Coordinates of N, CA and C in Angstrom, one line a residue:
X1 N -23.2 60.0 -6.7 CA -24.1 59.0 -6.4 C -24.5 57.9 -7.6
X2 N -24.9 58.8 -8.5 CA -25.3 58.0 -9.7 C -24.0 57.2 -10.2
X3 N -23.0 57.7 -10.3 CA -21.8 56.7 -10.7 C -21.6 55.7 -9.9
X4 N -21.7 55.8 -8.7 CA -21.5 54.6 -7.5 C -22.5 53.4 -7.8
X5 N -24.0 53.9 -8.3 CA -24.9 52.9 -8.3 C -24.4 52.2 -9.8
X6 N -24.1 53.0 -10.7 CA -23.7 52.3 -11.9 C -22.4 51.4 -11.9
X7 N -21.8 51.9 -11.1 CA -20.4 51.1 -10.8 C -20.8 49.7 -10.0
X8 N -21.5 49.8 -9.0 CA -21.9 48.9 -8.2 C -22.6 47.8 -9.3
X9 N -23.3 48.1 -10.0 CA -24.0 47.1 -11.0 C -23.3 46.6 -12.1
X10 N -22.0 47.3 -12.5 CA -21.3 46.6 -13.6 C -20.5 45.7 -12.5
X11 N -20.1 46.0 -11.4 CA -19.2 44.9 -10.6 C -20.0 43.6 -10.4
X12 N -21.4 43.9 -9.9 CA -22.2 42.8 -9.8 C -22.2 41.7 -10.9
X13 N -22.6 42.5 -12.1 CA -22.6 41.8 -13.6 C -21.3 41.0 -13.7
X14 N -20.3 41.5 -13.5 CA -19.0 41.3 -13.8 C -18.8 40.0 -12.9
X15 N -19.2 40.2 -11.4 CA -19.2 39.1 -10.5 C -20.1 37.6 -10.9
X16 N -21.2 38.2 -11.5 CA -21.9 36.9 -12.0 C -21.4 36.3 -13.1
X17 N -20.7 37.3 -14.2 CA -20.2 36.6 -15.4 C -19.2 35.6 -15.1
X18 N -18.5 36.0 -14.1 CA -17.4 35.2 -13.9 C -17.7 34.0 -12.9
X19 N -19.1 33.5 -12.8 CA -19.7 32.4 -11.9 C -19.1 32.8 -10.7
X20 N -18.5 31.6 -10.0 CA -18.3 31.6 -8.7 C -16.7 31.9 -8.3
X21 N -16.4 33.0 -8.9 CA -15.1 33.6 -8.5 C -15.0 33.3 -6.9
X22 N -13.5 33.3 -6.7 CA -13.1 33.3 -5.2 C -13.4 34.8 -4.4
X23 N -14.2 34.9 -3.6 CA -14.8 36.2 -3.1 C -13.4 36.8 -2.9
X24 N -12.7 36.2 -2.1 CA -11.6 37.2 -1.7 C -10.8 37.7 -2.7
X25 N -10.5 37.0 -4.0 CA -9.8 37.8 -4.8 C -10.6 38.8 -5.6
X26 N -12.0 38.7 -5.7 CA -12.5 39.8 -6.4 C -12.7 40.9 -5.5
X27 N -12.8 40.8 -4.1 CA -12.7 42.0 -3.1 C -11.2 42.5 -3.3
X28 N -10.1 41.5 -3.3 CA -8.9 42.0 -3.4 C -8.6 42.9 -4.8
X29 N -9.1 42.7 -5.8 CA -8.8 43.5 -6.8 C -9.6 44.8 -6.9
X30 N -10.6 44.6 -6.4 CA -11.6 45.9 -6.4 C -10.8 47.0 -5.3
X31 N -10.0 46.4 -4.3 CA -9.6 47.6 -3.4 C -8.2 47.7 -3.8
X32 N -7.3 47.2 -4.9 CA -6.3 47.1 -5.4 C -6.1 48.8 -6.3
X33 N -5.2 49.5 -5.8 CA -4.7 50.9 -6.6 C -3.9 50.3 -7.9
X34 N -3.1 49.4 -8.0 CA -2.3 49.2 -9.1 C -2.5 47.6 -9.4
X35 N -3.4 47.2 -10.2 CA -3.5 45.6 -10.4 C -2.5 44.9 -10.9
X36 N -2.1 43.8 -10.6 CA -1.0 43.1 -11.0 C -1.4 42.2 -12.2
X37 N -0.3 41.6 -12.9 CA -0.4 40.6 -14.0 C -1.0 39.2 -13.3
X38 N -0.5 38.8 -12.3 CA -1.0 37.7 -11.6 C -2.6 37.6 -11.4
X39 N -2.9 39.1 -10.9 CA -4.4 39.0 -10.9 C -5.2 38.9 -12.1
X40 N -4.7 39.7 -13.0 CA -5.4 39.5 -14.3 C -5.7 38.3 -15.2
X41 N -4.3 37.4 -14.6 CA -4.2 36.1 -15.3 C -5.3 35.1 -14.6
X42 N -5.4 35.6 -13.4 CA -6.5 34.8 -12.5 C -7.9 34.6 -13.3
X43 N -8.4 36.0 -13.7 CA -9.5 36.4 -14.2 C -9.7 35.5 -15.5
X44 N -8.6 35.7 -16.3 CA -8.6 35.1 -17.6 C -8.6 33.6 -17.5
X45 N -7.6 33.2 -16.8 CA -7.7 31.6 -16.9 C -8.9 31.1 -16.2
X46 N -9.4 31.5 -15.4 CA -10.8 31.0 -14.9 C -12.0 31.3 -15.7
X47 N -12.0 32.3 -16.3 CA -13.1 32.7 -17.4 C -13.0 31.7 -18.4
X48 N -11.9 31.1 -18.8 CA -11.8 30.2 -19.8 C -11.9 29.0 -19.6
X49 N -11.9 28.6 -18.1 CA -12.2 27.4 -17.9 C -11.0 26.6 -17.7
X50 N -9.6 27.3 -17.7 CA -8.3 26.6 -17.7 C -8.3 26.2 -16.2
X51 N -8.6 26.9 -15.3 CA -8.7 26.4 -13.8 C -9.7 26.6 -13.4
X52 N -10.0 25.9 -12.1 CA -11.3 26.3 -11.2 C -10.9 27.5 -10.4
X53 N -12.0 28.0 -10.0 CA -12.2 29.3 -9.3 C -11.3 29.3 -8.0
X54 N -10.8 28.1 -7.4 CA -10.1 28.0 -6.1 C -8.6 27.9 -6.3
X55 N -8.3 28.2 -7.8 CA -7.1 28.1 -8.0 C -6.1 29.4 -7.4
X56 N -4.9 29.3 -7.7 CA -4.1 30.3 -7.1 C -3.6 31.3 -8.3
X57 N -3.1 32.5 -7.7 CA -2.9 33.3 -8.9 C -1.6 32.5 -9.8
X58 N -0.6 32.0 -9.0 CA 0.5 31.6 -9.5 C 0.1 30.6 -10.5
X59 N -0.8 29.8 -10.4 CA -1.4 28.6 -11.3 C -2.1 29.3 -12.5
X60 N -2.7 30.3 -12.1 CA -3.5 31.1 -13.3 C -2.3 31.5 -14.2
X61 N -1.2 32.5 -13.7 CA 0.1 32.8 -14.4 C 0.6 31.7 -15.5
X62 N 0.9 30.7 -15.1 CA 1.3 29.2 -15.7 C 0.5 28.9 -16.8
X63 N -1.1 29.0 -16.5 CA -2.2 28.3 -17.1 C -2.3 29.2 -18.3
X64 N -2.0 30.7 -18.2 CA -2.4 31.4 -19.6 C -1.1 31.6 -20.6
X65 N 0.0 31.3 -19.8 CA 1.3 31.3 -20.3 C 1.6 29.9 -21.2
X66 N 0.8 28.9 -20.7 CA 1.0 27.5 -21.5 C 0.3 27.5 -22.6
X67 N -0.9 28.4 -22.5 CA -1.8 28.3 -23.6 C -1.7 29.6 -24.9
X68 N -0.6 30.3 -24.4 CA -0.2 31.4 -25.4 C -1.2 32.5 -25.3
X69 N -1.7 32.8 -23.9 CA -2.7 34.1 -23.9 C -1.7 35.0 -23.8
X70 N -0.5 34.8 -23.0 CA 0.3 36.0 -22.7 C 1.7 35.4 -21.9
X71 N 2.7 35.8 -22.3 CA 4.1 35.5 -21.7 C 4.0 36.2 -20.3
X72 N 5.1 35.4 -19.5 CA 5.1 35.6 -18.2 C 6.2 37.0 -18.1
X73 N 5.6 38.0 -17.3 CA 6.9 39.1 -17.1 C 7.6 38.4 -15.9
X74 N 9.0 39.2 -15.9 CA 9.8 39.0 -14.7 C 9.2 38.8 -13.6
X75 N 8.3 39.7 -13.1 CA 7.7 39.8 -11.7 C 6.0 39.8 -12.0
X76 N 5.5 38.5 -11.9 CA 4.0 38.8 -12.3 C 3.1 39.3 -11.2
X77 N 3.7 39.7 -9.9 CA 3.1 40.2 -8.8 C 3.2 41.7 -8.9
X78 N 3.9 42.1 -9.9 CA 4.3 43.7 -10.2 C 3.1 44.2 -10.9
X79 N 2.6 45.3 -10.6 CA 1.6 46.2 -11.6 C 1.6 46.0 -12.9
X80 N 0.7 45.6 -13.5 CA 0.6 45.4 -15.1 C 0.5 46.6 -15.8
X81 N 0.7 46.9 -16.9 CA 0.6 48.1 -17.9 C -0.5 47.9 -18.6
X82 N -1.3 49.1 -19.1 CA -2.4 48.7 -20.0 C -2.1 48.0 -21.3
X83 N -0.7 48.1 -21.7 CA -0.7 47.5 -23.2 C -0.7 45.8 -22.7
X84 N 0.0 45.4 -21.7 CA 0.0 44.3 -21.4 C -1.2 43.6 -20.8
X85 N -2.1 44.4 -20.3 CA -3.5 44.3 -19.9 C -4.2 43.9 -21.0
X86 N -4.2 45.0 -22.2 CA -4.7 44.8 -23.5 C -4.6 43.5 -24.1
X87 N -3.4 43.0 -24.0 CA -2.9 41.8 -25.1 C -3.7 40.8 -24.4
X88 N -3.8 40.6 -22.9 CA -4.5 39.5 -22.3 C -5.9 39.7 -22.5
X89 N -6.5 40.7 -22.5 CA -7.9 40.9 -22.9 C -8.3 40.6 -24.3
X90 N -7.3 40.9 -25.0 CA -7.7 40.7 -26.6 C -7.5 39.1 -26.8
X91 N -6.4 38.7 -26.2 CA -6.2 37.1 -26.4 C -7.5 36.2 -25.8
X92 N -7.9 36.6 -24.7 CA -8.9 36.1 -23.8 C -10.3 36.3 -24.5
X93 N -10.6 37.6 -24.6 CA -12.3 37.6 -25.2 C -12.4 38.3 -26.6
X94 N -11.7 39.4 -27.0 CA -12.0 39.8 -28.3 C -11.7 39.0 -29.3
X95 N -10.2 38.6 -29.4 CA -9.8 37.7 -30.3 C -9.4 38.1 -31.6
X96 N -10.3 38.9 -32.2 CA -10.2 39.5 -33.7 C -9.8 41.1 -33.3
X97 N -8.8 41.6 -34.3 CA -8.4 43.0 -34.2 C -8.3 43.4 -35.5
X98 N -7.7 44.7 -35.6 CA -7.5 45.4 -36.8 C -6.2 44.7 -37.6
X99 N -5.8 45.1 -38.6 CA -4.7 44.5 -39.4 C -3.4 44.4 -38.7
X100 N -2.9 45.5 -38.1 CA -1.8 45.4 -37.2 C -1.6 44.5 -36.1
X101 N -2.7 44.4 -35.1 CA -2.8 43.5 -34.2 C -3.1 42.0 -34.8
X102 N -3.5 41.9 -35.8 CA -3.7 40.5 -36.2 C -2.3 40.0 -36.9
X103 N -1.6 40.9 -37.3 CA -0.2 40.4 -38.2 C 0.8 40.4 -36.8
X104 N 0.6 41.1 -35.8 CA 1.7 41.2 -34.8 C 1.6 40.4 -33.6
X105 N 0.2 40.6 -33.2 CA -0.5 40.1 -31.7 C 0.3 40.8 -30.5
X106 N 1.0 42.1 -30.8 CA 1.9 42.6 -30.0 C 0.9 43.7 -28.8
X107 N 1.4 43.6 -27.7 CA 0.8 44.4 -26.6 C 0.5 45.9 -27.2
X108 N 1.5 46.5 -27.9 CA 1.1 47.7 -28.3 C -0.1 47.9 -29.3
X109 N -0.2 47.1 -30.1 CA -1.6 46.9 -31.3 C -2.5 46.4 -30.2
X110 N -2.4 45.7 -29.2 CA -3.9 45.3 -28.7 C -4.2 46.5 -27.7
X111 N -3.2 47.1 -27.3 CA -3.8 48.6 -26.5 C -4.4 49.3 -27.4
X112 N -3.8 49.9 -28.7 CA -4.3 50.8 -29.6 C -5.9 50.0 -30.2
X113 N -5.9 48.8 -30.3 CA -7.3 48.2 -30.7 C -8.2 48.3 -29.7
X114 N -7.8 48.2 -28.5 CA -9.0 48.4 -27.2 C -9.2 49.9 -27.2
X115 N -8.6 50.8 -27.6 CA -8.9 52.0 -27.6 C -9.8 52.3 -28.7
X116 N -9.4 51.8 -29.8 CA -10.4 52.0 -30.8 C -11.7 51.5 -30.8
X117 N -11.8 50.4 -30.0 CA -13.1 49.6 -29.6 C -13.9 50.4 -28.4
X118 N -13.2 51.5 -28.0 CA -13.7 52.3 -26.9 C -13.6 51.9 -25.3
X119 N -12.9 50.4 -25.3 CA -12.6 49.8 -24.1 C -11.7 50.6 -23.2
X120 N -10.7 51.4 -23.7 CA -9.6 51.8 -22.9 C -9.8 53.5 -23.4
X121 N -9.7 54.3 -22.6 CA -9.9 55.7 -22.9 C -8.6 56.2 -23.5
X122 N -8.9 57.2 -24.5 CA -7.6 57.8 -25.3 C -6.8 58.6 -24.3
X123 N -7.3 58.8 -23.3 CA -6.3 59.7 -22.3 C -5.2 58.7 -21.6
X124 N -5.4 57.7 -21.6 CA -4.4 56.5 -20.9 C -3.3 56.3 -22.0
X125 N -2.0 55.9 -21.4 CA -0.8 55.8 -22.2 C -0.7 54.2 -21.8
X126 N 0.2 53.5 -22.9 CA 0.4 52.5 -22.9 C 1.3 51.6 -21.9
X127 N 2.2 52.5 -21.1 CA 2.8 52.0 -20.1 C 2.4 52.4 -18.7
X128 N 0.9 52.9 -18.7 CA 0.3 53.6 -17.4 C -0.1 52.1 -16.7
X129 N -0.2 52.1 -15.4 CA -0.7 51.2 -14.6 C -2.3 51.5 -14.6
X130 N -3.2 50.6 -14.0 CA -4.5 50.6 -13.8 C -4.9 50.1 -12.7
X131 N -6.0 50.5 -12.1 CA -6.4 50.1 -10.8 C -7.2 48.7 -11.1
X132 N -7.6 48.2 -9.9 CA -8.6 46.8 -10.1 C -9.9 47.4 -10.4
X133 N -10.4 48.3 -10.0 CA -11.6 48.8 -10.6 C -12.0 49.0 -11.9
X134 N -10.7 49.8 -12.6 CA -10.6 49.8 -13.9 C -10.4 48.6 -14.8
X135 N -9.8 47.8 -14.5 CA -9.4 46.5 -14.9 C -10.6 45.6 -14.9
X136 N -11.6 45.5 -13.8 CA -12.9 44.9 -13.6 C -13.7 45.3 -14.6
X137 N -13.7 46.9 -15.0 CA -14.8 47.6 -15.8 C -14.5 47.3 -17.3
X138 N -13.1 47.1 -17.6 CA -12.7 46.9 -18.9 C -13.0 45.5 -19.2
X139 N -12.7 44.5 -18.5 CA -12.8 42.9 -18.4 C -14.3 42.8 -18.7
X140 N -15.4 43.5 -17.8 CA -16.8 43.2 -18.0 C -17.1 43.5 -19.5
X141 N -16.8 44.7 -19.9 CA -17.0 45.1 -21.3 C -16.6 44.3 -22.2
X142 N -15.4 43.4 -22.1 CA -14.8 42.7 -23.1 C -15.8 41.3 -22.8
X143 N -16.2 40.9 -21.9 CA -17.2 39.8 -21.8 C -18.4 40.2 -22.4
X144 N -18.8 41.3 -22.4 CA -20.1 41.5 -23.1 C -19.8 41.6 -24.7
X145 N -18.8 42.2 -25.0 CA -18.4 41.9 -26.5 C -18.2 40.3 -27.0
X146 N -17.5 39.7 -26.2 CA -17.3 38.1 -26.5 C -18.7 37.3 -26.5
X147 N -19.5 37.6 -25.5 CA -20.8 37.2 -25.4 C -21.7 37.3 -26.7
X148 N -21.7 38.7 -27.0 CA -22.4 39.0 -28.3 C -22.0 38.5 -29.4
X149 N -20.7 38.3 -29.6 CA -20.2 37.8 -30.8 C -20.4 36.4 -30.8
X150 N -20.3 35.4 -29.6 CA -20.6 34.0 -29.6 C -22.2 33.8 -29.7
X151 N -23.0 34.7 -29.3 CA -24.4 34.3 -29.5 C -24.8 34.6 -30.9
X152 N -23.9 35.2 -32.1 CA -24.4 35.4 -33.2 C -24.1 34.1 -33.9
X153 N -23.0 33.4 -33.5 CA -23.1 32.2 -34.5 C -23.8 30.9 -33.8
X154 N -24.5 31.0 -32.5 CA -25.4 30.1 -31.9 C -26.8 30.2 -32.5
X155 N -27.5 31.2 -33.0 CA -28.6 31.6 -33.5 C -28.8 31.2 -35.0

């Protein structure tokens, strides 16, 4: 019961953080057992202001590719792996990373960096897929880090 309440608050926080995200897409990702590249691309692109919240997932895929956040996989509607997910999160919210990530910007080192930051559990594997709830939880933590970093520079 306690976990459910905490998870609900995290989802509410994330929902408010993303402003007026399309409610259907938020509901869809929560119910997804294996989140897709296109779903993650939508949250990245709308958070960064590349697209309005009424945009489609395909528009989001194109937007993050054009701006260098991530390359488009062969099938963007197929499940995303932790390492590809980590690369999108790093390029959207975290920006800075360790030496190897800074040099290569590769999905492998993005995954390792997010593990070292405590954002991804050490029991997870780079090629493992993740659920929509896990993705929202991790993106919420990334947003918190992003906002803390940016608030340092504003004060």
